[in-house]
GROMACS .gro file of C-alpha atoms in nm:
model
  409
    1UNK     CA    1   4.530   0.953   1.494
    2UNK     CA    2   4.514   0.996   1.142
    3UNK     CA    3   4.344   1.242   0.968
    4UNK     CA    4   4.231   1.023   0.740
    5UNK     CA    5   4.046   0.821   1.004
    6UNK     CA    6   3.947   1.144   1.154
    7UNK     CA    7   3.768   1.237   0.854
    8UNK     CA    8   3.595   0.811   0.877
    9UNK     CA    9   3.485   0.857   1.238
   10UNK     CA   10   3.369   1.198   1.085
   11UNK     CA   11   3.121   1.115   0.850
   12UNK     CA   12   3.019   0.741   1.070
   13UNK     CA   13   2.887   0.997   1.359
   14UNK     CA   14   2.734   1.231   1.096
   15UNK     CA   15   2.544   0.877   0.928
   16UNK     CA   16   2.464   0.686   1.256
   17UNK     CA   17   2.312   1.008   1.374
   18UNK     CA   18   2.088   0.972   1.088
   19UNK     CA   19   2.120   0.612   1.021
   20UNK     CA   20   1.939   0.532   1.359
   21UNK     CA   21   1.660   0.739   1.450
   22UNK     CA   22   1.530   0.547   1.036
   23UNK     CA   23   1.604   0.208   1.082
   24UNK     CA   24   1.308   0.081   1.001
   25UNK     CA   25   1.176   0.447   0.803
   26UNK     CA   26   1.078   0.129   0.512
   27UNK     CA   27   0.799  -0.022   0.742
   28UNK     CA   28   0.668   0.269   0.799
   29UNK     CA   29   0.637   0.387   0.509
   30UNK     CA   30   0.471   0.184   0.352
   31UNK     CA   31   0.213   0.165   0.661
   32UNK     CA   32   0.203   0.534   0.653
   33UNK     CA   33   0.096   0.456   0.229
   34UNK     CA   34  -0.194   0.126   0.288
   35UNK     CA   35  -0.389   0.358   0.574
   36UNK     CA   36  -0.396   0.632   0.343
   37UNK     CA   37  -0.492   0.407   0.094
   38UNK     CA   38  -0.775   0.292   0.370
   39UNK     CA   39  -0.886   0.681   0.469
   40UNK     CA   40  -0.973   0.749   0.012
   41UNK     CA   41  -1.112   0.389  -0.027
   42UNK     CA   42  -1.312   0.480   0.317
   43UNK     CA   43  -1.399   0.831   0.081
   44UNK     CA   44  -1.501   0.663  -0.156
   45UNK     CA   45  -1.721   0.487   0.010
   46UNK     CA   46  -1.900   0.735   0.255
   47UNK     CA   47  -1.908   0.940  -0.098
   48UNK     CA   48  -2.088   0.647  -0.332
   49UNK     CA   49  -2.305   0.594   0.001
   50UNK     CA   50  -2.429   0.937   0.061
   51UNK     CA   51  -2.487   1.008  -0.322
   52UNK     CA   52  -2.715   0.781  -0.285
   53UNK     CA   53  -2.932   0.813   0.043
   54UNK     CA   54  -3.284   0.990  -0.109
   55UNK     CA   55  -3.283   0.553  -0.255
   56UNK     CA   56  -3.495   0.270  -0.104
   57UNK     CA   57  -3.188   0.060  -0.035
   58UNK     CA   58  -3.256  -0.368   0.031
   59UNK     CA   59  -3.172  -0.433   0.376
   60UNK     CA   60  -2.942  -0.693   0.230
   61UNK     CA   61  -2.801  -0.371  -0.024
   62UNK     CA   62  -2.689  -0.178   0.364
   63UNK     CA   63  -2.567  -0.471   0.459
   64UNK     CA   64  -2.371  -0.566   0.189
   65UNK     CA   65  -2.283  -0.204   0.219
   66UNK     CA   66  -2.241  -0.173   0.602
   67UNK     CA   67  -2.007  -0.510   0.602
   68UNK     CA   68  -1.727  -0.335   0.322
   69UNK     CA   69  -1.703  -0.007   0.502
   70UNK     CA   70  -1.682  -0.176   0.860
   71UNK     CA   71  -1.359  -0.463   0.701
   72UNK     CA   72  -1.208  -0.113   0.536
   73UNK     CA   73  -1.228   0.053   0.875
   74UNK     CA   74  -1.124  -0.253   1.061
   75UNK     CA   75  -0.796  -0.323   0.822
   76UNK     CA   76  -0.721   0.090   0.915
   77UNK     CA   77  -0.755   0.084   1.282
   78UNK     CA   78  -0.482  -0.262   1.253
   79UNK     CA   79  -0.224  -0.060   1.017
   80UNK     CA   80  -0.283   0.189   1.252
   81UNK     CA   81  -0.217  -0.004   1.505
   82UNK     CA   82   0.079  -0.145   1.329
   83UNK     CA   83   0.202   0.233   1.289
   84UNK     CA   84   0.177   0.288   1.635
   85UNK     CA   85   0.323  -0.037   1.758
   86UNK     CA   86   0.658   0.039   1.529
   87UNK     CA   87   0.658   0.422   1.661
   88UNK     CA   88   0.696   0.258   1.979
   89UNK     CA   89   0.956   0.069   1.937
   90UNK     CA   90   1.159   0.334   1.753
   91UNK     CA   91   1.146   0.520   2.042
   92UNK     CA   92   1.287   0.321   2.228
   93UNK     CA   93   1.541   0.208   2.072
   94UNK     CA   94   1.614   0.604   2.005
   95UNK     CA   95   1.536   0.716   2.397
   96UNK     CA   96   1.833   0.411   2.490
   97UNK     CA   97   2.049   0.586   2.159
   98UNK     CA   98   2.041   0.928   2.315
   99UNK     CA   99   2.164   0.801   2.656
  100UNK     CA  100   2.429   0.607   2.470
  101UNK     CA  101   2.554   0.989   2.298
  102UNK     CA  102   2.446   1.180   2.584
  103UNK     CA  103   2.786   0.951   2.760
  104UNK     CA  104   2.959   0.950   2.552
  105UNK     CA  105   2.962   1.340   2.524
  106UNK     CA  106   3.012   1.417   2.846
  107UNK     CA  107   3.337   1.138   2.839
  108UNK     CA  108   3.448   1.355   2.536
  109UNK     CA  109   3.388   1.692   2.733
  110UNK     CA  110   3.556   1.580   3.140
  111UNK     CA  111   3.856   1.474   2.844
  112UNK     CA  112   3.847   1.740   2.618
  113UNK     CA  113   3.851   1.987   2.954
  114UNK     CA  114   4.163   1.788   3.150
  115UNK     CA  115   4.365   1.837   2.768
  116UNK     CA  116   4.325   2.186   2.794
  117UNK     CA  117   4.401   2.227   3.138
  118UNK     CA  118   4.754   2.054   3.038
  119UNK     CA  119   4.786   2.260   2.721
  120UNK     CA  120   4.747   2.574   2.925
  121UNK     CA  121   4.994   2.517   3.193
  122UNK     CA  122   5.251   2.437   2.938
  123UNK     CA  123   5.123   2.631   2.659
  124UNK     CA  124   5.423   2.938   2.685
  125UNK     CA  125   5.657   2.965   2.474
  126UNK     CA  126   5.916   2.945   2.629
  127UNK     CA  127   5.852   2.622   2.806
  128UNK     CA  128   5.837   2.476   2.440
  129UNK     CA  129   6.191   2.590   2.324
  130UNK     CA  130   6.306   2.428   2.652
  131UNK     CA  131   6.133   2.155   2.530
  132UNK     CA  132   6.259   2.120   2.199
  133UNK     CA  133   6.632   2.237   2.300
  134UNK     CA  134   6.600   2.030   2.582
  135UNK     CA  135   6.711   1.758   2.315
  136UNK     CA  136   7.044   1.548   2.308
  137UNK     CA  137   7.022   1.479   1.933
  138UNK     CA  138   6.888   1.643   1.651
  139UNK     CA  139   6.692   1.245   1.582
  140UNK     CA  140   6.491   1.364   1.905
  141UNK     CA  141   6.486   1.761   1.916
  142UNK     CA  142   6.280   1.607   1.539
  143UNK     CA  143   6.040   1.379   1.777
  144UNK     CA  144   5.953   1.604   1.941
  145UNK     CA  145   5.866   1.892   1.674
  146UNK     CA  146   5.629   1.582   1.542
  147UNK     CA  147   5.459   1.487   1.873
  148UNK     CA  148   5.356   1.863   1.960
  149UNK     CA  149   5.203   1.829   1.629
  150UNK     CA  150   5.022   1.546   1.680
  151UNK     CA  151   4.963   1.682   2.002
  152UNK     CA  152   4.797   1.961   1.814
  153UNK     CA  153   4.586   1.764   1.580
  154UNK     CA  154   4.492   1.545   1.841
  155UNK     CA  155   4.313   1.872   2.072
  156UNK     CA  156   4.127   1.935   1.720
  157UNK     CA  157   4.016   1.593   1.683
  158UNK     CA  158   3.844   1.594   1.980
  159UNK     CA  159   3.702   1.974   1.901
  160UNK     CA  160   3.566   1.815   1.602
  161UNK     CA  161   3.475   1.462   1.727
  162UNK     CA  162   3.159   1.676   2.043
  163UNK     CA  163   3.085   1.903   1.802
  164UNK     CA  164   2.927   1.601   1.614
  165UNK     CA  165   2.816   1.467   1.912
  166UNK     CA  166   2.686   1.754   1.963
  167UNK     CA  167   2.489   1.743   1.658
  168UNK     CA  168   2.392   1.393   1.645
  169UNK     CA  169   2.294   1.437   1.955
  170UNK     CA  170   2.051   1.759   1.861
  171UNK     CA  171   1.965   1.545   1.589
  172UNK     CA  172   1.814   1.268   1.831
  173UNK     CA  173   1.622   1.469   2.031
  174UNK     CA  174   1.444   1.720   1.716
  175UNK     CA  175   1.380   1.340   1.547
  176UNK     CA  176   1.276   1.185   1.898
  177UNK     CA  177   0.983   1.464   1.944
  178UNK     CA  178   0.885   1.468   1.578
  179UNK     CA  179   0.792   1.066   1.614
  180UNK     CA  180   0.633   1.118   1.938
  181UNK     CA  181   0.376   1.363   1.773
  182UNK     CA  182   0.361   1.123   1.480
  183UNK     CA  183   0.278   0.866   1.761
  184UNK     CA  184   0.013   1.111   1.927
  185UNK     CA  185  -0.127   1.193   1.610
  186UNK     CA  186  -0.182   0.825   1.494
  187UNK     CA  187  -0.338   0.718   1.873
  188UNK     CA  188  -0.595   1.027   1.838
  189UNK     CA  189  -0.734   0.912   1.496
  190UNK     CA  190  -0.790   0.543   1.607
  191UNK     CA  191  -0.958   0.698   1.872
  192UNK     CA  192  -1.166   0.834   1.572
  193UNK     CA  193  -1.161   0.523   1.399
  194UNK     CA  194  -1.312   0.312   1.674
  195UNK     CA  195  -1.615   0.514   1.813
  196UNK     CA  196  -1.682   0.526   1.352
  197UNK     CA  197  -1.650   0.107   1.371
  198UNK     CA  198  -1.891   0.081   1.673
  199UNK     CA  199  -2.115   0.275   1.582
  200UNK     CA  200  -2.219   0.121   1.202
  201UNK     CA  201  -2.146  -0.199   1.372
  202UNK     CA  202  -2.451  -0.135   1.636
  203UNK     CA  203  -2.666  -0.026   1.284
  204UNK     CA  204  -2.536  -0.280   1.105
  205UNK     CA  205  -2.641  -0.521   1.442
  206UNK     CA  206  -3.043  -0.303   1.407
  207UNK     CA  207  -3.063  -0.439   1.052
  208UNK     CA  208  -2.964  -0.794   1.094
  209UNK     CA  209  -3.228  -0.850   1.427
  210UNK     CA  210  -3.473  -0.740   1.148
  211UNK     CA  211  -3.355  -0.933   0.853
  212UNK     CA  212  -3.355  -1.236   1.084
  213UNK     CA  213  -3.694  -1.211   1.185
  214UNK     CA  214  -3.725  -1.295   0.814
  215UNK     CA  215  -3.438  -1.488   0.750
  216UNK     CA  216  -3.611  -1.722   0.473
  217UNK     CA  217  -3.690  -1.489   0.270
  218UNK     CA  218  -3.398  -1.302   0.218
  219UNK     CA  219  -3.263  -1.628   0.183
  220UNK     CA  220  -3.428  -1.723  -0.102
  221UNK     CA  221  -3.408  -1.363  -0.244
  222UNK     CA  222  -2.971  -1.446  -0.242
  223UNK     CA  223  -3.022  -1.754  -0.378
  224UNK     CA  224  -3.231  -1.646  -0.719
  225UNK     CA  225  -2.958  -1.327  -0.758
  226UNK     CA  226  -2.753  -1.651  -0.705
  227UNK     CA  227  -2.905  -1.844  -1.004
  228UNK     CA  228  -2.924  -1.515  -1.235
  229UNK     CA  229  -2.550  -1.460  -1.156
  230UNK     CA  230  -2.476  -1.894  -1.224
  231UNK     CA  231  -2.704  -1.825  -1.570
  232UNK     CA  232  -2.514  -1.559  -1.713
  233UNK     CA  233  -2.233  -1.651  -1.671
  234UNK     CA  234  -2.368  -1.953  -1.857
  235UNK     CA  235  -2.337  -1.745  -2.148
  236UNK     CA  236  -2.041  -1.606  -2.065
  237UNK     CA  237  -1.891  -1.946  -2.047
  238UNK     CA  238  -2.042  -2.090  -2.373
  239UNK     CA  239  -1.921  -1.786  -2.624
  240UNK     CA  240  -1.599  -1.802  -2.484
  241UNK     CA  241  -1.613  -2.168  -2.543
  242UNK     CA  242  -1.787  -2.130  -2.897
  243UNK     CA  243  -1.514  -1.890  -2.950
  244UNK     CA  244  -1.223  -2.103  -2.833
  245UNK     CA  245  -1.367  -2.408  -3.100
  246UNK     CA  246  -1.366  -2.104  -3.371
  247UNK     CA  247  -0.986  -2.013  -3.310
  248UNK     CA  248  -0.917  -2.348  -3.342
  249UNK     CA  249  -1.134  -2.534  -3.641
  250UNK     CA  250  -0.955  -2.189  -3.827
  251UNK     CA  251  -0.601  -2.336  -3.715
  252UNK     CA  252  -0.704  -2.567  -3.909
  253UNK     CA  253  -0.744  -2.775  -3.473
  254UNK     CA  254  -0.879  -3.087  -3.514
  255UNK     CA  255  -1.204  -3.192  -3.299
  256UNK     CA  256  -1.048  -3.499  -3.198
  257UNK     CA  257  -0.805  -3.311  -3.033
  258UNK     CA  258  -0.996  -3.089  -2.761
  259UNK     CA  259  -0.800  -2.753  -2.713
  260UNK     CA  260  -0.871  -2.610  -2.427
  261UNK     CA  261  -0.715  -2.263  -2.505
  262UNK     CA  262  -0.774  -2.042  -2.791
  263UNK     CA  263  -0.501  -2.115  -3.143
  264UNK     CA  264  -0.314  -1.811  -3.152
  265UNK     CA  265  -0.153  -1.636  -3.411
  266UNK     CA  266   0.178  -1.463  -3.373
  267UNK     CA  267  -0.024  -1.104  -3.330
  268UNK     CA  268  -0.212  -1.263  -3.086
  269UNK     CA  269   0.044  -1.437  -2.907
  270UNK     CA  270   0.247  -1.141  -2.823
  271UNK     CA  271  -0.126  -0.921  -2.737
  272UNK     CA  272  -0.114  -1.216  -2.438
  273UNK     CA  273   0.229  -1.200  -2.406
  274UNK     CA  274   0.152  -0.761  -2.357
  275UNK     CA  275  -0.138  -0.872  -2.131
  276UNK     CA  276   0.022  -1.130  -1.909
  277UNK     CA  277   0.286  -0.910  -1.931
  278UNK     CA  278   0.040  -0.581  -1.676
  279UNK     CA  279  -0.065  -0.835  -1.434
  280UNK     CA  280  -0.088  -0.587  -1.204
  281UNK     CA  281  -0.051  -0.344  -1.312
  282UNK     CA  282  -0.407  -0.302  -1.577
  283UNK     CA  283  -0.628   0.042  -1.466
  284UNK     CA  284  -0.978  -0.038  -1.313
  285UNK     CA  285  -1.318  -0.112  -1.506
  286UNK     CA  286  -1.396   0.267  -1.430
  287UNK     CA  287  -1.212   0.600  -1.308
  288UNK     CA  288  -1.378   0.498  -0.927
  289UNK     CA  289  -1.496   0.271  -0.748
  290UNK     CA  290  -1.506   0.014  -0.472
  291UNK     CA  291  -1.463  -0.351  -0.458
  292UNK     CA  292  -1.837  -0.478  -0.278
  293UNK     CA  293  -1.828  -0.801  -0.356
  294UNK     CA  294  -1.465  -1.012  -0.375
  295UNK     CA  295  -1.401  -1.289  -0.682
  296UNK     CA  296  -1.420  -1.662  -0.556
  297UNK     CA  297  -1.652  -1.839  -0.298
  298UNK     CA  298  -1.747  -1.658   0.053
  299UNK     CA  299  -2.003  -1.665   0.249
  300UNK     CA  300  -2.369  -1.446   0.225
  301UNK     CA  301  -2.272  -1.164   0.448
  302UNK     CA  302  -2.624  -1.183   0.534
  303UNK     CA  303  -2.736  -1.563   0.599
  304UNK     CA  304  -2.344  -1.708   0.692
  305UNK     CA  305  -2.443  -2.114   0.637
  306UNK     CA  306  -2.493  -1.927   0.262
  307UNK     CA  307  -2.258  -1.965   0.009
  308UNK     CA  308  -2.168  -1.726  -0.244
  309UNK     CA  309  -1.956  -1.884  -0.599
  310UNK     CA  310  -1.872  -1.517  -0.764
  311UNK     CA  311  -1.651  -1.616  -1.094
  312UNK     CA  312  -1.528  -1.186  -1.093
  313UNK     CA  313  -1.522  -0.856  -0.834
  314UNK     CA  314  -1.831  -0.609  -0.853
  315UNK     CA  315  -1.780  -0.282  -0.835
  316UNK     CA  316  -1.970   0.012  -0.671
  317UNK     CA  317  -1.854   0.311  -0.869
  318UNK     CA  318  -2.092   0.666  -0.946
  319UNK     CA  319  -2.338   0.737  -1.091
  320UNK     CA  320  -2.302   0.766  -1.480
  321UNK     CA  321  -1.974   0.615  -1.479
  322UNK     CA  322  -1.777   0.558  -1.757
  323UNK     CA  323  -1.627   0.150  -1.860
  324UNK     CA  324  -1.309   0.179  -1.952
  325UNK     CA  325  -1.142  -0.123  -2.082
  326UNK     CA  326  -0.844  -0.248  -1.935
  327UNK     CA  327  -0.592  -0.346  -2.160
  328UNK     CA  328  -0.531  -0.315  -2.580
  329UNK     CA  329  -0.797  -0.611  -2.734
  330UNK     CA  330  -1.100  -0.647  -2.963
  331UNK     CA  331  -1.448  -0.666  -2.883
  332UNK     CA  332  -1.492  -1.061  -2.902
  333UNK     CA  333  -1.886  -1.066  -2.820
  334UNK     CA  334  -2.144  -0.810  -2.660
  335UNK     CA  335  -2.431  -1.017  -2.459
  336UNK     CA  336  -2.830  -0.859  -2.396
  337UNK     CA  337  -2.947  -1.170  -2.083
  338UNK     CA  338  -3.278  -1.188  -2.006
  339UNK     CA  339  -3.379  -0.981  -1.738
  340UNK     CA  340  -3.037  -0.881  -1.677
  341UNK     CA  341  -2.825  -0.503  -1.828
  342UNK     CA  342  -2.619  -0.540  -2.131
  343UNK     CA  343  -2.245  -0.708  -2.142
  344UNK     CA  344  -1.908  -0.710  -2.323
  345UNK     CA  345  -1.689  -0.928  -2.387
  346UNK     CA  346  -1.276  -0.869  -2.483
  347UNK     CA  347  -1.002  -1.060  -2.572
  348UNK     CA  348  -0.641  -0.991  -2.507
  349UNK     CA  349  -0.475  -1.328  -2.707
  350UNK     CA  350  -0.656  -1.596  -2.454
  351UNK     CA  351  -0.707  -1.317  -2.245
  352UNK     CA  352  -1.127  -1.173  -2.207
  353UNK     CA  353  -1.212  -0.963  -1.985
  354UNK     CA  354  -1.601  -0.929  -1.939
  355UNK     CA  355  -1.811  -0.556  -1.882
  356UNK     CA  356  -2.129  -0.624  -1.697
  357UNK     CA  357  -2.407  -0.463  -1.676
  358UNK     CA  358  -2.371  -0.193  -1.831
  359UNK     CA  359  -2.631   0.124  -1.908
  360UNK     CA  360  -2.467   0.261  -2.260
  361UNK     CA  361  -2.283   0.075  -2.483
  362UNK     CA  362  -2.053   0.269  -2.693
  363UNK     CA  363  -1.836  -0.076  -2.912
  364UNK     CA  364  -2.024  -0.337  -3.142
  365UNK     CA  365  -1.812  -0.700  -3.205
  366UNK     CA  366  -1.563  -0.643  -3.378
  367UNK     CA  367  -1.395  -0.277  -3.291
  368UNK     CA  368  -1.097  -0.321  -3.192
  369UNK     CA  369  -0.989  -0.123  -2.868
  370UNK     CA  370  -0.746   0.076  -2.659
  371UNK     CA  371  -0.612   0.058  -2.222
  372UNK     CA  372  -0.899   0.277  -2.071
  373UNK     CA  373  -1.040   0.315  -2.386
  374UNK     CA  374  -1.439   0.414  -2.284
  375UNK     CA  375  -1.652   0.094  -2.424
  376UNK     CA  376  -1.965   0.227  -2.229
  377UNK     CA  377  -2.169   0.324  -1.925
  378UNK     CA  378  -2.292   0.131  -1.616
  379UNK     CA  379  -2.631   0.118  -1.587
  380UNK     CA  380  -2.834   0.278  -1.211
  381UNK     CA  381  -3.012   0.091  -1.046
  382UNK     CA  382  -3.380   0.375  -1.124
  383UNK     CA  383  -3.492   0.219  -0.757
  384UNK     CA  384  -3.219   0.141  -0.554
  385UNK     CA  385  -2.964   0.396  -0.690
  386UNK     CA  386  -2.666   0.179  -0.665
  387UNK     CA  387  -2.435   0.122  -1.006
  388UNK     CA  388  -2.269  -0.185  -0.929
  389UNK     CA  389  -1.996  -0.302  -1.232
  390UNK     CA  390  -1.964  -0.636  -1.299
  391UNK     CA  391  -1.587  -0.779  -1.387
  392UNK     CA  392  -1.475  -1.041  -1.449
  393UNK     CA  393  -1.124  -1.217  -1.616
  394UNK     CA  394  -1.089  -1.537  -1.827
  395UNK     CA  395  -0.718  -1.718  -1.959
  396UNK     CA  396  -0.874  -1.919  -2.185
  397UNK     CA  397  -1.242  -2.154  -2.050
  398UNK     CA  398  -1.084  -2.008  -1.661
  399UNK     CA  399  -1.180  -1.747  -1.508
  400UNK     CA  400  -0.898  -1.604  -1.335
  401UNK     CA  401  -0.906  -1.279  -0.911
  402UNK     CA  402  -0.862  -0.959  -1.084
  403UNK     CA  403  -0.719  -0.798  -0.770
  404UNK     CA  404  -0.381  -1.015  -0.907
  405UNK     CA  405  -0.426  -0.802  -1.234
  406UNK     CA  406  -0.580  -0.498  -1.166
  407UNK     CA  407  -0.346  -0.190  -1.020
  408UNK     CA  408  -0.403  -0.280  -0.570
  409UNK     CA  409  -0.708  -0.407  -0.611
   0.00000   0.00000   0.00000
């Protein structure tokens, strides 16, 4: 074996000893990042809920909170289980490789020992000289010199192999211990989460029993809230339609064309392209918050036969939370619906972001705003202590799922 081949072998052994341990580390890192996100979300939910403990929340609101907590915790347990299962597979693979390495090391050591014994018997200089002098010609003597040199190199190569294999085995054993400790920690954490989940489920069951005693009353309340939400959505939709019509009129588009989208200037088109280019990376409209209600159709947490249709998301946040524009744009309008709190709408080309349930407003119609600029403050219900922002995104006159646009929503 040449010196180059020896170096290649040494490199490959070192590489493999490190690489096989982390064969699935990318997936493990992805799961760990998700687990940390869910843990932070639970901490944030607990913080928000504890800050409102002195207030009298409705049973429906309590069910919504518990539903969200249970859902997030179930996801956390699921992800932690996936991590533990992945570690189990990695540990099994590594244990097999350690056994293989150990067997190979034993064979190398046995071969090396035999070679040393043979070398010891022929180690005196006189036997080497005689081996060279007994050659029948110069060419044979030269070949014998080469043989002795190659044999010495081979001895060194075998010693290097043993050294590298030993290091690889030690590293694999060390990493295996780390993996086993990590798995043990994950299992322990999961047991705690399971106990907490059972407590939350029992709380949910207790409240639901109380609600079911007068389910019609609560169903009527939900329907009333849905009706009010549709009324406000109708006002938002009308403002968007009027803005589209005004943009088309200004651009000279005939009414007979019946355009459903904004007639954009070059500047507005560029802004819309920037907004689209940041899909999935837009900042949250509040610095801290958790999504209590998702976008789209979903069953009511109180009456599963009742469907809730949400044109946006409801974000629970802390008292005094400032509302931030999620992107550069222009304040398209400010609505002040009856029996509801003010709404700010910002236009980003042909995209509109809407911020509902504000207690304070810091902007006016026509203002240019920048990304993360504070445009108001979320209203805090003095009775329940809840601070909830309703947020939606539209493209022209069609609603979008905010979770597809906002970073890690």
